[in-house]
Each structure stands twice: as structure tokens, then as C-alpha cells.
Amino acid sequence: MILSHKVAVAKNGTIGKNNQLPWSIPEDFKFFKDMTMGRAMIMGRKNYESLPGGKALPGRHHVVISRSADFKPTDAIVVTSFEDAVKECQKVAAKYGDEIFVIGGGQIYEQTLDKVDRIYLTLIHKEFDGDV
């Protein structure tokens, strides 16, 4: 099993603002889609809620880490720890492959930095105001 961060970061270190990406770059969206299509992804609750339409992206397995017992999306698995998230992804490895993408947000990246095998980092060559 390969654990990988997939993250885009602005020149000044920003990765998000108000639970959204502070930029809209079609090539970055396409790269993210191409890398994660058909794969399992781990993310935090806020990151999941920031997805377009507030729902799972098509063609991918979503595992959400949340402390909220009330959070129960119908299109994602919810767990309370990164270790449980990895176990859920391992269950579907035959369908979604042996590389798991950790896609944020900031707290999830921080908590898993020492656990990942790879980091796919897209550098956005511009500074953006942000809170993450």
C-alpha cells in the first residue's frame, strides 16, 4: 500500500481560504482528476464538504475523517482516525488500487506528513491570501 499526499500550494504557502481553493486553474483541476480517478481518497470533513456540490467526486472511493457523530454522508465512508481510514481503503484495494491519496485539508496533511510515502506537490507560482 502506498500513501500519497496530493496537494497544491501557492508561492506563499497557502493551500486554502474559507474552506475553498483560493485559485481556479483548469490545468490543476485536470491534474488532480487524472491522478485520483479510480483511486481511494482520504480527507477531512471540511475538505469533503468543500467538494463541488458538497458530495463525493465521481469515480473515486471517499473516506472522510471526522470527530462529528452527526456527520453521515451517503456517498462516503466516515471514520474517526487516519488508521481506520487506511483500513477502509485497504478493503477496496482490489477495485481502487494500492495507492491511497490523502487530499487534505490542512489538519489532515499535518497529522499524516510522517505517514506518507509520496507527496505530489503542485506549486502555484502566485501568492494568495488564505487561512490554511
PDB file of C-alpha atoms in Angstrom:
ATOM      1  CA  MET A   1       0.000   0.000   0.000  1.00  0.00           C
ATOM      2  CA  ILE A   2       1.312   3.433  -0.990  1.00  0.00           C
ATOM      3  CA  LEU A   3       0.115   6.509   0.893  1.00  0.00           C
ATOM      4  CA  SER A   4       0.423   9.759  -1.044  1.00  0.00           C
ATOM      5  CA  HIS A   5      -0.360  13.389  -0.352  1.00  0.00           C
ATOM      6  CA  LYS A   6      -1.839  15.262  -3.298  1.00  0.00           C
ATOM      7  CA  VAL A   7      -1.593  18.980  -2.577  1.00  0.00           C
ATOM      8  CA  ALA A   8      -1.335  22.276  -4.405  1.00  0.00           C
ATOM      9  CA  VAL A   9       0.302  25.199  -2.641  1.00  0.00           C
ATOM     10  CA  ALA A  10       0.692  28.870  -3.502  1.00  0.00           C
ATOM     11  CA  LYS A  11       4.074  30.558  -3.574  1.00  0.00           C
ATOM     12  CA  ASN A  12       3.454  31.925  -0.047  1.00  0.00           C
ATOM     13  CA  GLY A  13       2.409  28.537   1.387  1.00  0.00           C
ATOM     14  CA  THR A  14      -1.368  28.971   1.169  1.00  0.00           C
ATOM     15  CA  ILE A  15      -3.458  25.888   0.383  1.00  0.00           C
ATOM     16  CA  GLY A  16      -6.932  27.222   1.165  1.00  0.00           C
ATOM     17  CA  LYS A  17      -9.193  30.077   2.176  1.00  0.00           C
ATOM     18  CA  ASN A  18     -12.656  29.826   3.716  1.00  0.00           C
ATOM     19  CA  ASN A  19     -12.696  26.058   3.055  1.00  0.00           C
ATOM     20  CA  GLN A  20     -12.045  26.552  -0.673  1.00  0.00           C
ATOM     21  CA  LEU A  21      -9.108  26.697  -3.032  1.00  0.00           C
ATOM     22  CA  PRO A  22      -8.158  30.361  -3.467  1.00  0.00           C
ATOM     23  CA  TRP A  23      -7.431  29.828  -7.177  1.00  0.00           C
ATOM     24  CA  SER A  24      -9.188  28.374 -10.180  1.00  0.00           C
ATOM     25  CA  ILE A  25      -6.675  26.796 -12.530  1.00  0.00           C
ATOM     26  CA  PRO A  26      -8.178  24.315 -15.010  1.00  0.00           C
ATOM     27  CA  GLU A  27      -4.847  22.526 -15.528  1.00  0.00           C
ATOM     28  CA  ASP A  28      -4.539  21.942 -11.779  1.00  0.00           C
ATOM     29  CA  PHE A  29      -8.087  20.550 -11.593  1.00  0.00           C
ATOM     30  CA  LYS A  30      -7.361  18.248 -14.547  1.00  0.00           C
ATOM     31  CA  PHE A  31      -4.116  17.018 -12.973  1.00  0.00           C
ATOM     32  CA  PHE A  32      -5.964  16.279  -9.713  1.00  0.00           C
ATOM     33  CA  LYS A  33      -8.729  14.446 -11.578  1.00  0.00           C
ATOM     34  CA  ASP A  34      -6.299  12.417 -13.689  1.00  0.00           C
ATOM     35  CA  MET A  35      -4.255  11.380 -10.627  1.00  0.00           C
ATOM     36  CA  THR A  36      -7.158  10.458  -8.373  1.00  0.00           C
ATOM     37  CA  MET A  37      -9.658   8.943 -10.821  1.00  0.00           C
ATOM     38  CA  GLY A  38     -10.338   5.338  -9.921  1.00  0.00           C
ATOM     39  CA  ARG A  39      -8.474   5.665  -6.602  1.00  0.00           C
ATOM     40  CA  ALA A  40      -9.308   5.761  -2.911  1.00  0.00           C
ATOM     41  CA  MET A  41      -9.006   9.149  -1.220  1.00  0.00           C
ATOM     42  CA  ILE A  42      -8.784  10.145   2.438  1.00  0.00           C
ATOM     43  CA  MET A  43      -9.846  13.607   3.530  1.00  0.00           C
ATOM     44  CA  GLY A  44     -11.114  15.608   6.465  1.00  0.00           C
ATOM     45  CA  ARG A  45     -14.765  16.536   6.893  1.00  0.00           C
ATOM     46  CA  LYS A  46     -14.322  20.190   5.939  1.00  0.00           C
ATOM     47  CA  ASN A  47     -12.459  19.187   2.812  1.00  0.00           C
ATOM     48  CA  TYR A  48     -15.228  16.751   1.880  1.00  0.00           C
ATOM     49  CA  GLU A  49     -17.861  19.468   2.413  1.00  0.00           C
ATOM     50  CA  SER A  50     -15.891  21.801   0.125  1.00  0.00           C
ATOM     51  CA  LEU A  51     -16.136  19.407  -2.836  1.00  0.00           C
ATOM     52  CA  PRO A  52     -18.338  20.664  -5.689  1.00  0.00           C
ATOM     53  CA  GLY A  53     -21.960  20.276  -4.676  1.00  0.00           C
ATOM     54  CA  GLY A  54     -20.840  19.038  -1.245  1.00  0.00           C
ATOM     55  CA  LYS A  55     -20.764  15.479  -2.495  1.00  0.00           C
ATOM     56  CA  ALA A  56     -18.292  12.791  -3.489  1.00  0.00           C
ATOM     57  CA  LEU A  57     -16.385  13.156  -6.732  1.00  0.00           C
ATOM     58  CA  PRO A  58     -17.346  10.562  -9.348  1.00  0.00           C
ATOM     59  CA  GLY A  59     -15.146   7.525  -9.933  1.00  0.00           C
ATOM     60  CA  ARG A  60     -13.334   7.613  -6.602  1.00  0.00           C
ATOM     61  CA  HIS A  61     -13.720   5.999  -3.169  1.00  0.00           C
ATOM     62  CA  HIS A  62     -14.090   8.643  -0.437  1.00  0.00           C
ATOM     63  CA  VAL A  63     -13.118   8.060   3.184  1.00  0.00           C
ATOM     64  CA  VAL A  64     -13.703  11.018   5.493  1.00  0.00           C
ATOM     65  CA  ILE A  65     -12.087  11.509   8.894  1.00  0.00           C
ATOM     66  CA  SER A  66     -14.447  13.272  11.295  1.00  0.00           C
ATOM     67  CA  ARG A  67     -14.999  13.610  15.023  1.00  0.00           C
ATOM     68  CA  SER A  68     -18.665  14.508  14.469  1.00  0.00           C
ATOM     69  CA  ALA A  69     -21.074  11.650  15.190  1.00  0.00           C
ATOM     70  CA  ASP A  70     -23.764  13.582  13.286  1.00  0.00           C
ATOM     71  CA  PHE A  71     -21.792  13.631  10.025  1.00  0.00           C
ATOM     72  CA  LYS A  72     -23.202  10.835   7.858  1.00  0.00           C
ATOM     73  CA  PRO A  73     -22.872  11.417   4.104  1.00  0.00           C
ATOM     74  CA  THR A  74     -24.488   8.787   1.899  1.00  0.00           C
ATOM     75  CA  ASP A  75     -21.638   8.720  -0.625  1.00  0.00           C
ATOM     76  CA  ALA A  76     -18.587   8.349   1.639  1.00  0.00           C
ATOM     77  CA  ILE A  77     -17.275   6.207   4.482  1.00  0.00           C
ATOM     78  CA  VAL A  78     -16.776   8.124   7.735  1.00  0.00           C
ATOM     79  CA  VAL A  79     -14.143   7.122  10.300  1.00  0.00           C
ATOM     80  CA  THR A  80     -12.596   8.783  13.328  1.00  0.00           C
ATOM     81  CA  SER A  81      -8.891   8.147  12.695  1.00  0.00           C
ATOM     82  CA  PHE A  82      -6.342   8.046   9.916  1.00  0.00           C
ATOM     83  CA  GLU A  83      -5.530   4.431  10.751  1.00  0.00           C
ATOM     84  CA  ASP A  84      -9.189   3.464  10.293  1.00  0.00           C
ATOM     85  CA  ALA A  85      -9.298   5.426   7.039  1.00  0.00           C
ATOM     86  CA  VAL A  86      -6.344   3.436   5.692  1.00  0.00           C
ATOM     87  CA  LYS A  87      -8.041   0.166   6.723  1.00  0.00           C
ATOM     88  CA  GLU A  88     -11.192   1.194   4.827  1.00  0.00           C
ATOM     89  CA  CYS A  89      -9.123   1.954   1.724  1.00  0.00           C
ATOM     90  CA  GLN A  90      -7.303  -1.376   2.002  1.00  0.00           C
ATOM     91  CA  LYS A  91     -10.680  -3.154   1.876  1.00  0.00           C
ATOM     92  CA  VAL A  92     -11.293  -1.769  -1.622  1.00  0.00           C
ATOM     93  CA  ALA A  93      -7.731  -2.013  -2.976  1.00  0.00           C
ATOM     94  CA  ALA A  94      -8.728  -4.679  -5.498  1.00  0.00           C
ATOM     95  CA  LYS A  95     -11.037  -2.137  -7.143  1.00  0.00           C
ATOM     96  CA  TYR A  96      -9.259   1.166  -6.436  1.00  0.00           C
ATOM     97  CA  GLY A  97      -5.586   0.166  -6.487  1.00  0.00           C
ATOM     98  CA  ASP A  98      -2.820   0.137  -3.926  1.00  0.00           C
ATOM     99  CA  GLU A  99      -2.122   3.903  -3.885  1.00  0.00           C
ATOM    100  CA  ILE A 100      -4.254   5.925  -1.472  1.00  0.00           C
ATOM    101  CA  PHE A 101      -4.433   9.686  -1.903  1.00  0.00           C
ATOM    102  CA  VAL A 102      -4.627  11.962   1.122  1.00  0.00           C
ATOM    103  CA  ILE A 103      -6.215  15.140  -0.247  1.00  0.00           C
ATOM    104  CA  GLY A 104      -6.464  17.413   2.795  1.00  0.00           C
ATOM    105  CA  GLY A 105      -7.281  19.631   4.435  1.00  0.00           C
ATOM    106  CA  GLY A 106      -4.526  21.252   6.384  1.00  0.00           C
ATOM    107  CA  GLN A 107      -5.024  19.351   9.646  1.00  0.00           C
ATOM    108  CA  ILE A 108      -5.093  16.006   7.838  1.00  0.00           C
ATOM    109  CA  TYR A 109      -1.897  16.879   5.952  1.00  0.00           C
ATOM    110  CA  GLU A 110      -0.181  17.845   9.218  1.00  0.00           C
ATOM    111  CA  GLN A 111      -1.324  14.696  11.031  1.00  0.00           C
ATOM    112  CA  THR A 112      -0.174  12.395   8.228  1.00  0.00           C
ATOM    113  CA  LEU A 113       3.038  14.001   6.981  1.00  0.00           C
ATOM    114  CA  ASP A 114       5.203  11.384   8.686  1.00  0.00           C
ATOM    115  CA  LYS A 115       2.992   8.526   7.434  1.00  0.00           C
ATOM    116  CA  VAL A 116       3.013   9.090   3.666  1.00  0.00           C
ATOM    117  CA  ASP A 117       5.348   7.537   1.124  1.00  0.00           C
ATOM    118  CA  ARG A 118       4.968  10.212  -1.560  1.00  0.00           C
ATOM    119  CA  ILE A 119       3.982  13.830  -1.926  1.00  0.00           C
ATOM    120  CA  TYR A 120       2.616  15.092  -5.223  1.00  0.00           C
ATOM    121  CA  LEU A 121       3.099  18.826  -4.825  1.00  0.00           C
ATOM    122  CA  THR A 122       1.826  21.358  -7.331  1.00  0.00           C
ATOM    123  CA  LEU A 123       3.413  24.759  -6.832  1.00  0.00           C
ATOM    124  CA  ILE A 124       1.169  27.639  -7.833  1.00  0.00           C
ATOM    125  CA  HIS A 125       3.533  30.422  -8.899  1.00  0.00           C
ATOM    126  CA  LYS A 126       1.493  33.211  -7.343  1.00  0.00           C
ATOM    127  CA  GLU A 127       0.729  34.373  -3.820  1.00  0.00           C
ATOM    128  CA  PHE A 128      -2.816  34.065  -2.488  1.00  0.00           C
ATOM    129  CA  ASP A 129      -4.449  35.235   0.715  1.00  0.00           C
ATOM    130  CA  GLY A 130      -5.516  32.238   2.769  1.00  0.00           C
ATOM    131  CA  ASP A 131      -6.270  30.809   6.188  1.00  0.00           C
ATOM    132  CA  VAL A 132      -4.720  27.361   5.698  1.00  0.00           C
TER     133      VAL A 132
END
